[in-house]
CSV table of N, CA and C in Angstrom, one decimal:
chain,number,residue,atom,x,y,z
A,7,UNK,N,-87.0,32.2,-61.6
A,7,UNK,CA,-86.3,31.9,-62.3
A,7,UNK,C,-85.8,32.8,-63.1
A,8,UNK,N,-84.3,33.3,-63.1
A,8,UNK,CA,-83.7,34.2,-64.0
A,8,UNK,C,-84.2,33.1,-65.2
A,9,UNK,N,-84.2,34.1,-66.5
A,9,UNK,CA,-84.1,33.2,-67.8
A,9,UNK,C,-83.0,34.3,-68.7
A,10,UNK,N,-82.4,33.9,-69.3
A,10,UNK,CA,-81.3,34.8,-70.8
A,10,UNK,C,-79.6,34.7,-70.4
A,11,UNK,N,-79.0,35.7,-70.6
A,11,UNK,CA,-77.9,35.5,-70.4
A,11,UNK,C,-77.2,34.3,-69.3
A,12,UNK,N,-76.4,33.7,-70.4
A,12,UNK,CA,-75.8,32.3,-70.0
A,12,UNK,C,-75.1,32.6,-68.3
A,13,UNK,N,-75.3,31.6,-67.1
A,13,UNK,CA,-74.6,31.1,-66.4
A,13,UNK,C,-73.6,31.1,-65.9
A,14,UNK,N,-72.1,32.1,-65.7
A,14,UNK,CA,-71.3,31.6,-65.6
A,14,UNK,C,-71.0,31.9,-63.9
A,15,UNK,N,-72.1,32.0,-63.2
A,15,UNK,CA,-71.6,31.7,-61.7
A,15,UNK,C,-72.4,30.4,-61.0
A,16,UNK,N,-71.5,29.3,-60.3
A,16,UNK,CA,-72.8,28.4,-59.7
A,16,UNK,C,-72.5,28.1,-58.4
A,17,UNK,N,-73.0,27.9,-58.0
A,17,UNK,CA,-73.6,27.7,-55.9
A,17,UNK,C,-74.1,26.6,-56.0
A,18,UNK,N,-73.2,26.1,-54.6
A,18,UNK,CA,-73.2,24.4,-54.0
A,18,UNK,C,-73.5,24.3,-53.0
A,19,UNK,N,-74.5,23.1,-52.5
A,19,UNK,CA,-75.0,22.8,-51.8
A,19,UNK,C,-74.7,21.8,-51.4
A,20,UNK,N,-74.3,21.1,-50.0
A,20,UNK,CA,-74.0,19.9,-49.5
A,20,UNK,C,-75.3,19.2,-48.6
A,21,UNK,N,-75.5,18.3,-48.8
A,21,UNK,CA,-76.3,17.6,-47.8
A,21,UNK,C,-75.8,17.5,-46.6
A,22,UNK,N,-76.9,16.3,-45.7
A,22,UNK,CA,-76.9,16.3,-44.6
A,22,UNK,C,-75.9,15.4,-44.0
A,23,UNK,N,-75.3,16.1,-42.5
A,23,UNK,CA,-74.3,15.1,-42.1
A,23,UNK,C,-72.9,15.5,-42.7
A,24,UNK,N,-72.4,16.8,-43.2
A,24,UNK,CA,-71.7,16.8,-43.9
A,24,UNK,C,-71.3,18.2,-44.1
A,25,UNK,N,-70.4,18.7,-44.8
A,25,UNK,CA,-70.2,20.4,-44.7
A,25,UNK,C,-69.8,20.5,-46.0
A,26,UNK,N,-69.5,22.0,-46.5
A,26,UNK,CA,-69.0,21.9,-47.7
A,26,UNK,C,-68.2,21.6,-48.2
A,27,UNK,N,-66.9,21.6,-47.6
A,27,UNK,CA,-65.8,20.9,-48.4
A,27,UNK,C,-66.2,19.7,-49.1
A,28,UNK,N,-66.6,19.1,-48.6
A,28,UNK,CA,-67.1,17.9,-49.9
A,28,UNK,C,-67.3,18.3,-51.5
A,29,UNK,N,-67.0,19.6,-51.2
A,29,UNK,CA,-67.5,19.8,-53.1
A,29,UNK,C,-66.2,20.5,-53.1
A,30,UNK,N,-65.1,20.2,-52.8
A,30,UNK,CA,-63.4,20.8,-53.1
A,30,UNK,C,-62.9,20.7,-54.5
A,31,UNK,N,-62.9,19.6,-54.8
A,31,UNK,CA,-63.2,18.4,-56.4
A,31,UNK,C,-63.4,19.2,-57.8
A,32,UNK,N,-65.2,19.6,-56.9
A,32,UNK,CA,-65.8,20.1,-58.2
A,32,UNK,C,-65.7,22.1,-58.4
A,33,UNK,N,-65.6,22.5,-57.1
A,33,UNK,CA,-65.0,23.7,-57.3
A,33,UNK,C,-63.7,23.9,-58.2
A,34,UNK,N,-62.8,22.7,-57.5
A,34,UNK,CA,-61.4,23.2,-58.3
A,34,UNK,C,-61.4,23.0,-59.7
A,35,UNK,N,-62.5,21.8,-60.5
A,35,UNK,CA,-62.9,21.5,-62.2
A,35,UNK,C,-63.7,22.9,-61.8
A,36,UNK,N,-64.5,23.3,-61.5
A,36,UNK,CA,-65.5,24.5,-62.1
A,36,UNK,C,-64.2,25.5,-61.8
A,37,UNK,N,-63.6,26.4,-61.7
A,37,UNK,CA,-62.9,27.6,-61.3
A,37,UNK,C,-62.1,27.3,-62.5
A,38,UNK,N,-61.7,25.9,-62.7
A,38,UNK,CA,-60.4,25.7,-64.1
A,38,UNK,C,-60.8,26.3,-65.0
A,39,UNK,N,-62.3,25.9,-64.8
A,39,UNK,CA,-63.3,25.7,-66.3
A,39,UNK,C,-63.5,27.5,-66.6
A,40,UNK,N,-63.0,28.4,-65.8
A,40,UNK,CA,-63.9,29.8,-65.7
A,40,UNK,C,-64.6,30.2,-65.1
A,41,UNK,N,-65.8,29.5,-63.8
A,41,UNK,CA,-66.9,28.9,-63.2
A,41,UNK,C,-66.7,30.2,-62.5
A,42,UNK,N,-67.1,31.1,-61.9
A,42,UNK,CA,-67.2,31.8,-60.4
A,42,UNK,C,-68.1,30.5,-59.3
A,43,UNK,N,-67.0,30.1,-58.8
A,43,UNK,CA,-68.0,29.3,-57.3
A,43,UNK,C,-68.3,29.6,-55.9
A,44,UNK,N,-69.5,29.4,-55.4
A,44,UNK,CA,-69.7,29.6,-54.3
A,44,UNK,C,-70.3,28.4,-53.5
A,45,UNK,N,-70.0,28.1,-52.6
A,45,UNK,CA,-70.7,27.0,-51.8
A,45,UNK,C,-71.1,27.4,-50.3
A,46,UNK,N,-72.6,27.4,-50.6
A,46,UNK,CA,-73.1,27.0,-49.1
A,46,UNK,C,-72.5,26.0,-48.3
A,47,UNK,N,-72.7,27.0,-47.2
A,47,UNK,CA,-72.3,26.5,-46.0
A,47,UNK,C,-73.5,26.2,-44.9
A,48,UNK,N,-74.6,25.1,-45.2
A,48,UNK,CA,-75.6,25.0,-44.8
A,48,UNK,C,-75.6,25.1,-43.2
A,49,UNK,N,-76.2,25.4,-42.3
A,49,UNK,CA,-75.8,24.9,-40.8
A,49,UNK,C,-76.7,23.7,-40.7
A,50,UNK,N,-78.1,23.3,-41.1
A,50,UNK,CA,-78.0,21.9,-40.7
A,50,UNK,C,-79.0,21.7,-40.1
A,51,UNK,N,-79.4,23.2,-39.4
A,51,UNK,CA,-80.3,22.8,-37.8
A,51,UNK,C,-81.9,22.8,-38.4
A,52,UNK,N,-82.2,23.4,-39.9
A,52,UNK,CA,-83.9,23.6,-40.2
A,52,UNK,C,-83.8,23.4,-42.1
A,53,UNK,N,-84.9,23.3,-42.5
A,53,UNK,CA,-84.6,23.4,-43.8
A,53,UNK,C,-85.0,25.0,-44.3
A,54,UNK,N,-86.0,25.5,-43.7
A,54,UNK,CA,-86.0,26.8,-43.7
A,54,UNK,C,-84.6,27.7,-43.4
A,55,UNK,N,-84.0,27.0,-42.3
A,55,UNK,CA,-82.4,27.9,-42.3
A,55,UNK,C,-81.6,27.7,-42.8
A,56,UNK,N,-81.5,26.6,-44.0
A,56,UNK,CA,-80.7,26.6,-45.1
A,56,UNK,C,-80.9,26.6,-46.0
A,57,UNK,N,-82.4,27.3,-46.5
A,57,UNK,CA,-82.8,28.0,-48.0
A,57,UNK,C,-82.4,29.5,-47.3
A,58,UNK,N,-82.7,29.7,-46.0
A,58,UNK,CA,-82.0,30.7,-45.5
A,58,UNK,C,-81.0,31.5,-46.0
A,59,UNK,N,-80.1,30.4,-46.0
A,59,UNK,CA,-78.3,30.9,-46.5
A,59,UNK,C,-78.0,30.7,-47.8
A,60,UNK,N,-78.4,29.9,-48.3
A,60,UNK,CA,-78.7,29.8,-50.0
A,60,UNK,C,-79.5,30.8,-50.7
A,61,UNK,N,-79.7,31.5,-49.7
A,61,UNK,CA,-80.9,32.6,-50.7
A,61,UNK,C,-80.0,34.0,-50.6
A,62,UNK,N,-79.3,33.6,-49.2
A,62,UNK,CA,-78.3,34.8,-49.0
A,62,UNK,C,-76.8,34.7,-49.9
A,63,UNK,N,-76.4,33.4,-50.4
A,63,UNK,CA,-75.0,33.6,-51.5
A,63,UNK,C,-75.9,34.2,-52.4
A,64,UNK,N,-76.8,33.3,-53.0
A,64,UNK,CA,-77.3,33.4,-54.2
A,64,UNK,C,-77.7,35.0,-54.1
A,65,UNK,N,-78.1,35.8,-53.3
A,65,UNK,CA,-77.6,37.3,-53.5
A,65,UNK,C,-76.5,37.6,-54.0
A,66,UNK,N,-75.5,37.3,-53.3
A,66,UNK,CA,-74.2,37.7,-53.3
A,66,UNK,C,-73.4,37.6,-55.0
A,67,UNK,N,-74.7,36.5,-55.7
A,67,UNK,CA,-74.1,36.7,-57.0
A,67,UNK,C,-74.2,37.7,-58.0
A,68,UNK,N,-73.2,38.3,-59.2
A,68,UNK,CA,-73.3,39.4,-60.0
A,68,UNK,C,-74.2,38.8,-61.5
A,69,UNK,N,-75.0,37.7,-61.5
A,69,UNK,CA,-75.8,37.8,-62.7
A,69,UNK,C,-76.2,36.4,-62.3
A,70,UNK,N,-77.0,36.0,-63.6
A,70,UNK,CA,-77.1,34.1,-63.5
A,70,UNK,C,-76.7,33.1,-63.0
A,71,UNK,N,-77.3,32.9,-61.9
A,71,UNK,CA,-76.7,31.3,-61.3
A,71,UNK,C,-77.1,29.5,-61.7
A,72,UNK,N,-75.8,28.6,-61.7
A,72,UNK,CA,-76.6,27.4,-61.7
A,72,UNK,C,-76.7,26.7,-60.1
A,73,UNK,N,-77.7,26.1,-59.7
A,73,UNK,CA,-77.7,25.9,-58.3
A,73,UNK,C,-77.9,24.6,-58.2
A,74,UNK,N,-76.8,24.2,-57.7
A,74,UNK,CA,-76.5,22.4,-57.3
A,74,UNK,C,-76.3,21.8,-55.9
A,75,UNK,N,-77.9,20.7,-55.5
A,75,UNK,CA,-77.2,20.5,-54.4
A,75,UNK,C,-77.4,19.1,-54.6
A,76,UNK,N,-76.5,18.2,-53.2
A,76,UNK,CA,-76.3,17.1,-53.0
A,76,UNK,C,-77.0,16.6,-51.8
A,77,UNK,N,-77.9,15.6,-52.2
A,77,UNK,CA,-78.3,14.8,-51.2
A,77,UNK,C,-79.5,15.5,-50.6
A,78,UNK,N,-79.2,15.3,-49.5
A,78,UNK,CA,-80.2,16.8,-48.5
A,78,UNK,C,-80.2,17.8,-49.8
A,79,UNK,N,-78.9,18.5,-50.1
A,79,UNK,CA,-78.8,19.6,-50.1
A,79,UNK,C,-79.8,19.9,-52.1
A,80,UNK,N,-80.4,18.6,-52.2
A,80,UNK,CA,-82.0,18.7,-53.4
A,80,UNK,C,-82.8,19.6,-52.8
A,81,UNK,N,-83.2,19.6,-51.3
A,81,UNK,CA,-84.3,20.0,-50.9
A,81,UNK,C,-84.2,21.3,-50.7
A,82,UNK,N,-83.1,21.5,-50.6
A,82,UNK,CA,-82.8,23.0,-50.1
A,82,UNK,C,-82.4,24.1,-51.5
A,83,UNK,N,-82.0,22.9,-52.5
A,83,UNK,CA,-81.8,24.0,-53.8
A,83,UNK,C,-83.4,23.8,-53.9
A,84,UNK,N,-84.5,22.5,-53.9
A,84,UNK,CA,-85.9,23.1,-54.7
A,84,UNK,C,-86.8,24.1,-54.3
A,85,UNK,N,-86.2,24.4,-52.9
A,85,UNK,CA,-87.2,25.8,-52.1
A,85,UNK,C,-86.3,27.1,-53.1
A,86,UNK,N,-85.3,27.4,-52.8
A,86,UNK,CA,-83.9,28.3,-53.1
A,86,UNK,C,-84.1,28.7,-54.3
A,87,UNK,N,-84.3,27.5,-55.3
A,87,UNK,CA,-84.0,27.5,-56.4
A,87,UNK,C,-85.4,28.9,-57.4
A,88,UNK,N,-85.9,29.4,-56.8
A,88,UNK,CA,-87.1,30.2,-56.7
A,88,UNK,C,-86.9,31.9,-57.0
A,89,UNK,N,-85.1,31.7,-56.7
A,89,UNK,CA,-84.7,32.9,-56.3
A,89,UNK,C,-84.2,33.5,-57.7
A,90,UNK,N,-84.3,34.5,-57.9
A,90,UNK,CA,-84.6,35.6,-59.3
A,90,UNK,C,-82.9,35.6,-59.7
A,91,UNK,N,-82.3,35.1,-59.3
A,91,UNK,CA,-80.8,35.0,-60.2
A,91,UNK,C,-81.2,33.4,-60.9
A,92,UNK,N,-81.5,32.4,-60.0
A,92,UNK,CA,-81.5,31.1,-60.7
A,92,UNK,C,-81.6,30.9,-61.9
A,93,UNK,N,-80.7,30.8,-62.7
A,93,UNK,CA,-80.8,29.8,-63.9
A,93,UNK,C,-81.4,28.4,-64.8
A,94,UNK,N,-80.7,27.8,-62.6
A,94,UNK,CA,-81.0,26.1,-63.9
A,94,UNK,C,-80.7,25.4,-62.1
A,95,UNK,N,-81.6,24.0,-62.0
A,95,UNK,CA,-81.1,23.7,-60.7
A,95,UNK,C,-80.7,22.6,-61.4
A,96,UNK,N,-79.4,22.1,-60.7
A,96,UNK,CA,-79.2,20.5,-60.9
A,96,UNK,C,-78.9,19.9,-59.0
A,97,UNK,N,-79.8,18.6,-60.0
A,97,UNK,CA,-79.3,17.7,-58.6
A,97,UNK,C,-78.4,16.6,-58.6
A,98,UNK,N,-77.2,16.8,-58.2
A,98,UNK,CA,-76.7,15.6,-57.9
A,98,UNK,C,-76.6,14.2,-57.1
A,99,UNK,N,-77.4,12.9,-57.0
A,99,UNK,CA,-77.5,12.1,-56.5
A,99,UNK,C,-78.0,13.0,-55.7
A,100,UNK,N,-79.1,13.3,-55.1
A,100,UNK,CA,-80.0,14.6,-54.9
A,100,UNK,C,-81.4,14.3,-54.1
A,101,UNK,N,-82.2,14.4,-53.1
A,101,UNK,CA,-83.2,14.5,-53.5
A,101,UNK,C,-84.0,15.8,-53.7
A,102,UNK,N,-85.4,15.1,-54.7
A,102,UNK,CA,-86.1,16.2,-55.2
A,102,UNK,C,-87.1,16.0,-55.0
A,103,UNK,N,-87.7,16.4,-53.9
A,103,UNK,CA,-89.3,17.0,-53.9
A,103,UNK,C,-89.7,17.4,-54.2
A,104,UNK,N,-91.0,16.7,-54.8
A,104,UNK,CA,-92.2,17.8,-54.8
A,104,UNK,C,-93.2,18.5,-54.0
A,105,UNK,N,-93.9,19.1,-54.8
A,105,UNK,CA,-94.4,19.8,-53.5
A,105,UNK,C,-95.5,18.9,-52.6
A,106,UNK,N,-95.0,19.5,-51.6
A,106,UNK,CA,-95.9,18.4,-50.2
A,106,UNK,C,-94.8,17.3,-50.1
A,107,UNK,N,-93.9,16.6,-50.3
A,107,UNK,CA,-93.5,16.1,-50.0
A,107,UNK,C,-92.1,16.4,-49.0
A,108,UNK,N,-91.5,15.5,-48.2
A,108,UNK,CA,-89.9,15.8,-47.3
A,108,UNK,C,-89.4,15.0,-48.0
A,109,UNK,N,-88.3,15.2,-47.4
A,109,UNK,CA,-86.7,14.2,-47.4
A,109,UNK,C,-87.4,13.0,-46.8
A,110,UNK,N,-87.8,12.6,-45.3
A,110,UNK,CA,-88.0,12.4,-44.2
A,110,UNK,C,-89.4,11.2,-45.4
A,111,UNK,N,-90.4,11.3,-46.4
A,111,UNK,CA,-91.4,11.1,-46.7
A,111,UNK,C,-91.0,10.4,-48.3
A,112,UNK,N,-89.7,10.6,-48.5
A,112,UNK,CA,-88.9,10.5,-49.7
A,112,UNK,C,-88.6,8.5,-49.2
A,113,UNK,N,-87.7,9.1,-48.0
A,113,UNK,CA,-86.8,7.7,-47.8
A,113,UNK,C,-87.6,7.2,-46.7
A,114,UNK,N,-88.7,7.4,-46.6
A,114,UNK,CA,-89.7,6.4,-45.9
A,114,UNK,C,-90.3,4.5,-46.4
A,115,UNK,N,-89.9,5.0,-47.9
A,115,UNK,CA,-90.1,3.7,-48.5
A,115,UNK,C,-89.3,4.0,-49.8
A,116,UNK,N,-88.3,3.5,-49.7
A,116,UNK,CA,-87.7,3.9,-50.5
A,116,UNK,C,-86.9,2.5,-51.8
A,117,UNK,N,-87.1,2.6,-53.0
A,117,UNK,CA,-86.6,1.8,-53.8
A,117,UNK,C,-85.9,0.6,-53.5
A,118,UNK,N,-86.7,-0.8,-54.2
A,118,UNK,CA,-85.3,-1.7,-53.7
A,118,UNK,C,-84.1,-1.8,-53.9
A,119,UNK,N,-82.8,-2.0,-53.9
A,119,UNK,CA,-82.0,-1.9,-53.8
A,119,UNK,C,-81.4,-0.4,-53.6
A,120,UNK,N,-81.9,1.0,-52.9
A,120,UNK,CA,-81.6,2.1,-53.0
A,120,UNK,C,-80.8,2.1,-51.2
A,121,UNK,N,-80.0,2.6,-51.1
A,121,UNK,CA,-79.0,2.1,-49.7
A,121,UNK,C,-79.7,3.0,-48.8
A,122,UNK,N,-80.1,3.2,-47.9
A,122,UNK,CA,-81.0,4.3,-46.8
A,122,UNK,C,-79.6,4.9,-46.0
A,123,UNK,N,-79.8,5.7,-45.1
A,123,UNK,CA,-79.4,7.0,-44.4
A,123,UNK,C,-78.9,6.1,-43.2
A,124,UNK,N,-78.2,5.6,-43.4
A,124,UNK,CA,-78.3,4.6,-40.8
A,124,UNK,C,-78.4,6.1,-40.0
A,125,UNK,N,-79.4,6.0,-40.0
A,125,UNK,CA,-80.2,7.5,-39.5
A,125,UNK,C,-80.6,6.9,-37.9
A,126,UNK,N,-80.4,7.0,-37.2
A,126,UNK,CA,-80.1,6.8,-35.4
A,126,UNK,C,-81.4,7.4,-35.0
A,127,UNK,N,-82.3,6.8,-34.1
A,127,UNK,CA,-83.2,7.3,-33.2
A,127,UNK,C,-82.9,9.0,-32.9
A,128,UNK,N,-83.7,10.3,-32.9
A,128,UNK,CA,-83.6,11.1,-32.8
A,128,UNK,C,-83.0,11.2,-31.0
A,129,UNK,N,-82.3,11.8,-30.3
A,129,UNK,CA,-81.3,12.3,-29.3
A,129,UNK,C,-81.8,13.7,-29.1
A,130,UNK,N,-82.8,14.2,-27.9
A,130,UNK,CA,-82.4,15.9,-27.6
A,130,UNK,C,-82.7,16.3,-29.5
A,131,UNK,N,-83.7,15.7,-30.1
A,131,UNK,CA,-84.2,16.2,-31.1
A,131,UNK,C,-83.4,16.4,-32.0
A,132,UNK,N,-82.1,15.9,-32.5
A,132,UNK,CA,-81.2,16.1,-32.6
A,132,UNK,C,-81.5,14.6,-33.4
A,133,UNK,N,-80.6,14.6,-35.1
A,133,UNK,CA,-80.4,13.0,-35.7
A,133,UNK,C,-79.2,12.9,-36.0
A,134,UNK,N,-78.9,11.7,-35.4
A,134,UNK,CA,-77.0,10.9,-35.4
A,134,UNK,C,-77.2,9.6,-37.0
A,135,UNK,N,-75.7,9.8,-37.5
A,135,UNK,CA,-75.6,8.5,-37.9
A,135,UNK,C,-75.4,7.4,-37.8
A,136,UNK,N,-75.0,6.2,-37.2
A,136,UNK,CA,-74.8,5.0,-36.9
A,136,UNK,C,-73.3,5.4,-37.6
A,137,UNK,N,-72.3,5.4,-36.3
A,137,UNK,CA,-70.3,4.9,-36.8
A,137,UNK,C,-70.6,4.4,-38.3
A,138,UNK,N,-70.8,3.0,-37.6
A,138,UNK,CA,-70.4,1.3,-38.3
A,138,UNK,C,-71.1,1.6,-40.1
A,139,UNK,N,-71.9,1.8,-40.2
A,139,UNK,CA,-72.9,2.7,-41.4
A,139,UNK,C,-72.6,3.5,-42.1
A,140,UNK,N,-71.9,4.4,-41.7
A,140,UNK,CA,-71.4,5.5,-41.8
A,140,UNK,C,-70.8,5.8,-44.2
A,141,UNK,N,-69.5,5.3,-43.7
A,141,UNK,CA,-69.0,5.0,-44.6
A,141,UNK,C,-69.9,4.1,-45.9
A,142,UNK,N,-69.9,2.8,-45.9
A,142,UNK,CA,-70.9,2.2,-46.8
A,142,UNK,C,-72.2,3.2,-47.3
A,143,UNK,N,-72.2,3.6,-46.0
A,143,UNK,CA,-74.2,4.3,-46.6
A,143,UNK,C,-74.1,5.4,-47.4
A,144,UNK,N,-73.0,6.2,-46.8
A,144,UNK,CA,-72.7,7.6,-47.5
A,144,UNK,C,-71.8,7.7,-48.3
A,145,UNK,N,-70.8,6.9,-48.4
A,145,UNK,CA,-69.3,6.9,-49.6
A,145,UNK,C,-68.9,6.0,-49.8
A,146,UNK,N,-70.0,4.8,-50.1
A,146,UNK,CA,-69.6,4.0,-50.3
A,146,UNK,C,-68.9,3.1,-51.9
A,147,UNK,N,-69.2,4.8,-52.7
A,147,UNK,CA,-68.9,4.6,-54.0
A,147,UNK,C,-67.5,5.0,-54.1
A,148,UNK,N,-66.8,5.6,-52.8
A,148,UNK,CA,-65.6,6.0,-52.7
A,148,UNK,C,-64.4,5.3,-53.0
A,149,UNK,N,-63.4,5.3,-53.0
A,149,UNK,CA,-62.4,4.2,-52.8
A,149,UNK,C,-62.1,3.8,-51.6
A,150,UNK,N,-62.0,3.1,-50.8
A,150,UNK,CA,-61.5,2.6,-49.2
A,150,UNK,C,-60.2,3.5,-49.2
A,151,UNK,N,-59.4,3.7,-49.7
A,151,UNK,CA,-58.2,4.8,-49.4
A,151,UNK,C,-59.2,6.3,-48.7
A,152,UNK,N,-60.1,6.9,-49.9
A,152,UNK,CA,-61.1,8.3,-49.5
A,152,UNK,C,-62.2,7.9,-48.7
A,153,UNK,N,-62.3,7.0,-47.9
A,153,UNK,CA,-63.5,6.0,-47.0
A,153,UNK,C,-62.8,6.6,-45.7
A,154,UNK,N,-61.6,6.1,-45.1
A,154,UNK,CA,-61.3,5.9,-43.8
A,154,UNK,C,-59.6,7.2,-44.2
A,155,UNK,N,-59.3,7.2,-42.8
A,155,UNK,CA,-58.1,8.3,-42.4
A,155,UNK,C,-58.9,9.6,-42.6
A,156,UNK,N,-59.4,10.0,-44.2
A,156,UNK,CA,-60.0,11.7,-44.3
A,156,UNK,C,-61.0,11.6,-44.5
A,157,UNK,N,-61.8,10.6,-44.6
A,157,UNK,CA,-63.1,10.8,-43.7
A,157,UNK,C,-63.3,10.1,-42.5
A,158,UNK,N,-64.7,11.1,-41.8
A,158,UNK,CA,-64.3,10.8,-40.4
A,158,UNK,C,-65.7,9.4,-40.4
A,159,UNK,N,-65.7,8.7,-39.4
A,159,UNK,CA,-66.0,7.7,-39.6
A,159,UNK,C,-68.1,8.1,-39.6
A,160,UNK,N,-68.4,8.9,-38.6
A,160,UNK,CA,-69.4,10.0,-38.3
A,160,UNK,C,-69.4,11.2,-38.0
A,161,UNK,N,-71.0,11.3,-39.1
A,161,UNK,CA,-70.8,12.9,-38.6
A,161,UNK,C,-69.9,14.0,-37.4
A,162,UNK,N,-69.4,15.3,-37.4
A,162,UNK,CA,-69.0,15.7,-36.5
A,162,UNK,C,-70.3,16.2,-36.1
A,163,UNK,N,-71.2,17.0,-36.5
A,163,UNK,CA,-72.2,17.0,-35.7
A,163,UNK,C,-73.7,16.7,-36.2
A,164,UNK,N,-74.8,17.3,-34.9
A,164,UNK,CA,-75.9,16.8,-35.7
A,164,UNK,C,-76.7,17.1,-36.7
A,165,UNK,N,-77.7,16.8,-36.7
A,165,UNK,CA,-78.9,17.2,-37.8
A,165,UNK,C,-79.9,17.8,-37.5
A,166,UNK,N,-80.9,18.1,-37.5
A,166,UNK,CA,-81.8,18.4,-36.6
A,166,UNK,C,-83.1,17.0,-38.0
A,167,UNK,N,-84.0,17.1,-36.7
A,167,UNK,CA,-84.6,16.0,-37.4
A,167,UNK,C,-86.0,16.8,-37.8
A,168,UNK,N,-86.4,17.9,-37.7
A,168,UNK,CA,-87.1,18.8,-38.3
A,168,UNK,C,-87.3,19.3,-39.8
A,169,UNK,N,-86.1,19.3,-40.1
A,169,UNK,CA,-85.6,19.5,-41.3
A,169,UNK,C,-85.6,18.3,-42.3
A,170,UNK,N,-85.9,16.9,-42.1
A,170,UNK,CA,-86.6,15.9,-43.1
A,170,UNK,C,-87.9,15.7,-42.9
A,171,UNK,N,-88.7,16.3,-42.3
A,171,UNK,CA,-89.9,16.3,-41.8
A,171,UNK,C,-90.9,17.4,-42.6
A,172,UNK,N,-89.8,18.7,-43.1
A,172,UNK,CA,-90.5,19.8,-43.4
A,172,UNK,C,-91.0,20.1,-45.1
A,173,UNK,N,-92.0,19.2,-45.4
A,173,UNK,CA,-92.5,19.5,-46.9
A,173,UNK,C,-92.3,20.6,-48.1
A,174,UNK,N,-91.9,20.4,-49.4
A,174,UNK,CA,-91.8,21.2,-50.3
A,174,UNK,C,-92.7,21.8,-50.2
A,175,UNK,N,-92.7,23.5,-50.3
A,175,UNK,CA,-94.0,23.8,-51.2
A,175,UNK,C,-93.7,25.0,-52.2
A,176,UNK,N,-92.5,24.5,-53.2
A,176,UNK,CA,-91.7,24.9,-54.4
A,176,UNK,C,-91.9,23.9,-55.9
A,177,UNK,N,-92.0,23.5,-55.4
A,177,UNK,CA,-91.8,21.9,-56.4
A,177,UNK,C,-92.9,21.4,-56.9
A,178,UNK,N,-93.6,21.8,-57.8
A,178,UNK,CA,-94.9,21.0,-58.7
A,178,UNK,C,-94.3,19.8,-59.1
A,179,UNK,N,-95.5,19.2,-59.2
A,179,UNK,CA,-94.9,17.0,-59.5
A,179,UNK,C,-94.4,17.7,-60.5
A,180,UNK,N,-93.7,17.0,-61.5
A,180,UNK,CA,-92.6,17.3,-63.3
A,180,UNK,C,-93.9,16.4,-63.7
A,181,UNK,N,-93.9,16.6,-64.9
A,181,UNK,CA,-95.3,15.6,-65.6
A,181,UNK,C,-94.5,14.4,-65.9
A,182,UNK,N,-95.5,13.5,-66.4
A,182,UNK,CA,-95.4,12.5,-67.3
A,182,UNK,C,-94.9,11.9,-68.5
A,183,UNK,N,-93.5,11.9,-68.7
A,183,UNK,CA,-93.7,11.3,-70.0
A,183,UNK,C,-94.8,11.2,-70.4
A,184,UNK,N,-94.6,11.2,-72.0
A,184,UNK,CA,-96.2,10.5,-72.9
A,184,UNK,C,-95.9,10.0,-73.9
C-alpha cells in the first residue's frame, strides 16, 4: 500500500449483479471536486478475475489512489488493496472479509434486521437474483421513482457462484477496540 503524497486518484469498484454505471453520481461529484476518477468494470465471473481487473485499473493511475468498493466490491478491494498505488481503502455498505472469510460466509448468518440478497439457487454454475425481491433488497433506500423505470427489476447478467465462496487472502482481522 502506498503512503506519502495525498491521493488525487479515486478508483471505484461496483458490487455484484450490477455494473459501474451505478457510480455515476459519485463519479460526477468527485470529478467536480478535482479528483481523477476511474471505475472498475468487474466481469463478476470470479473474485480472482474481478481483482485482476481492479489491479489493471490501479496500474493505470499516476500516483496515490483511494480504492473504493460497494457491496461485493468490498471483497474485491480487500484483495486488490495491496497494490502499491493504493493509499486508502473505502468500504461503502460493503463486505470487508477478514483473512479466510468470503462473501458467502458473511451472508450465511447475517445479523438480525440486515437485508439478505434474494439470491436464487445456482443454475449452470451461476447465481441469479429473484426479480420480485431485487429492488427492495438491493435498492430499498432509493426513492421509488429511482427504483422503477430506470433500474432493472433484475440484473441483466449472472454472477458466478465461485466468487461468493472464495476466501479472502489479504485482510487480517481488525483488532478489537480496547
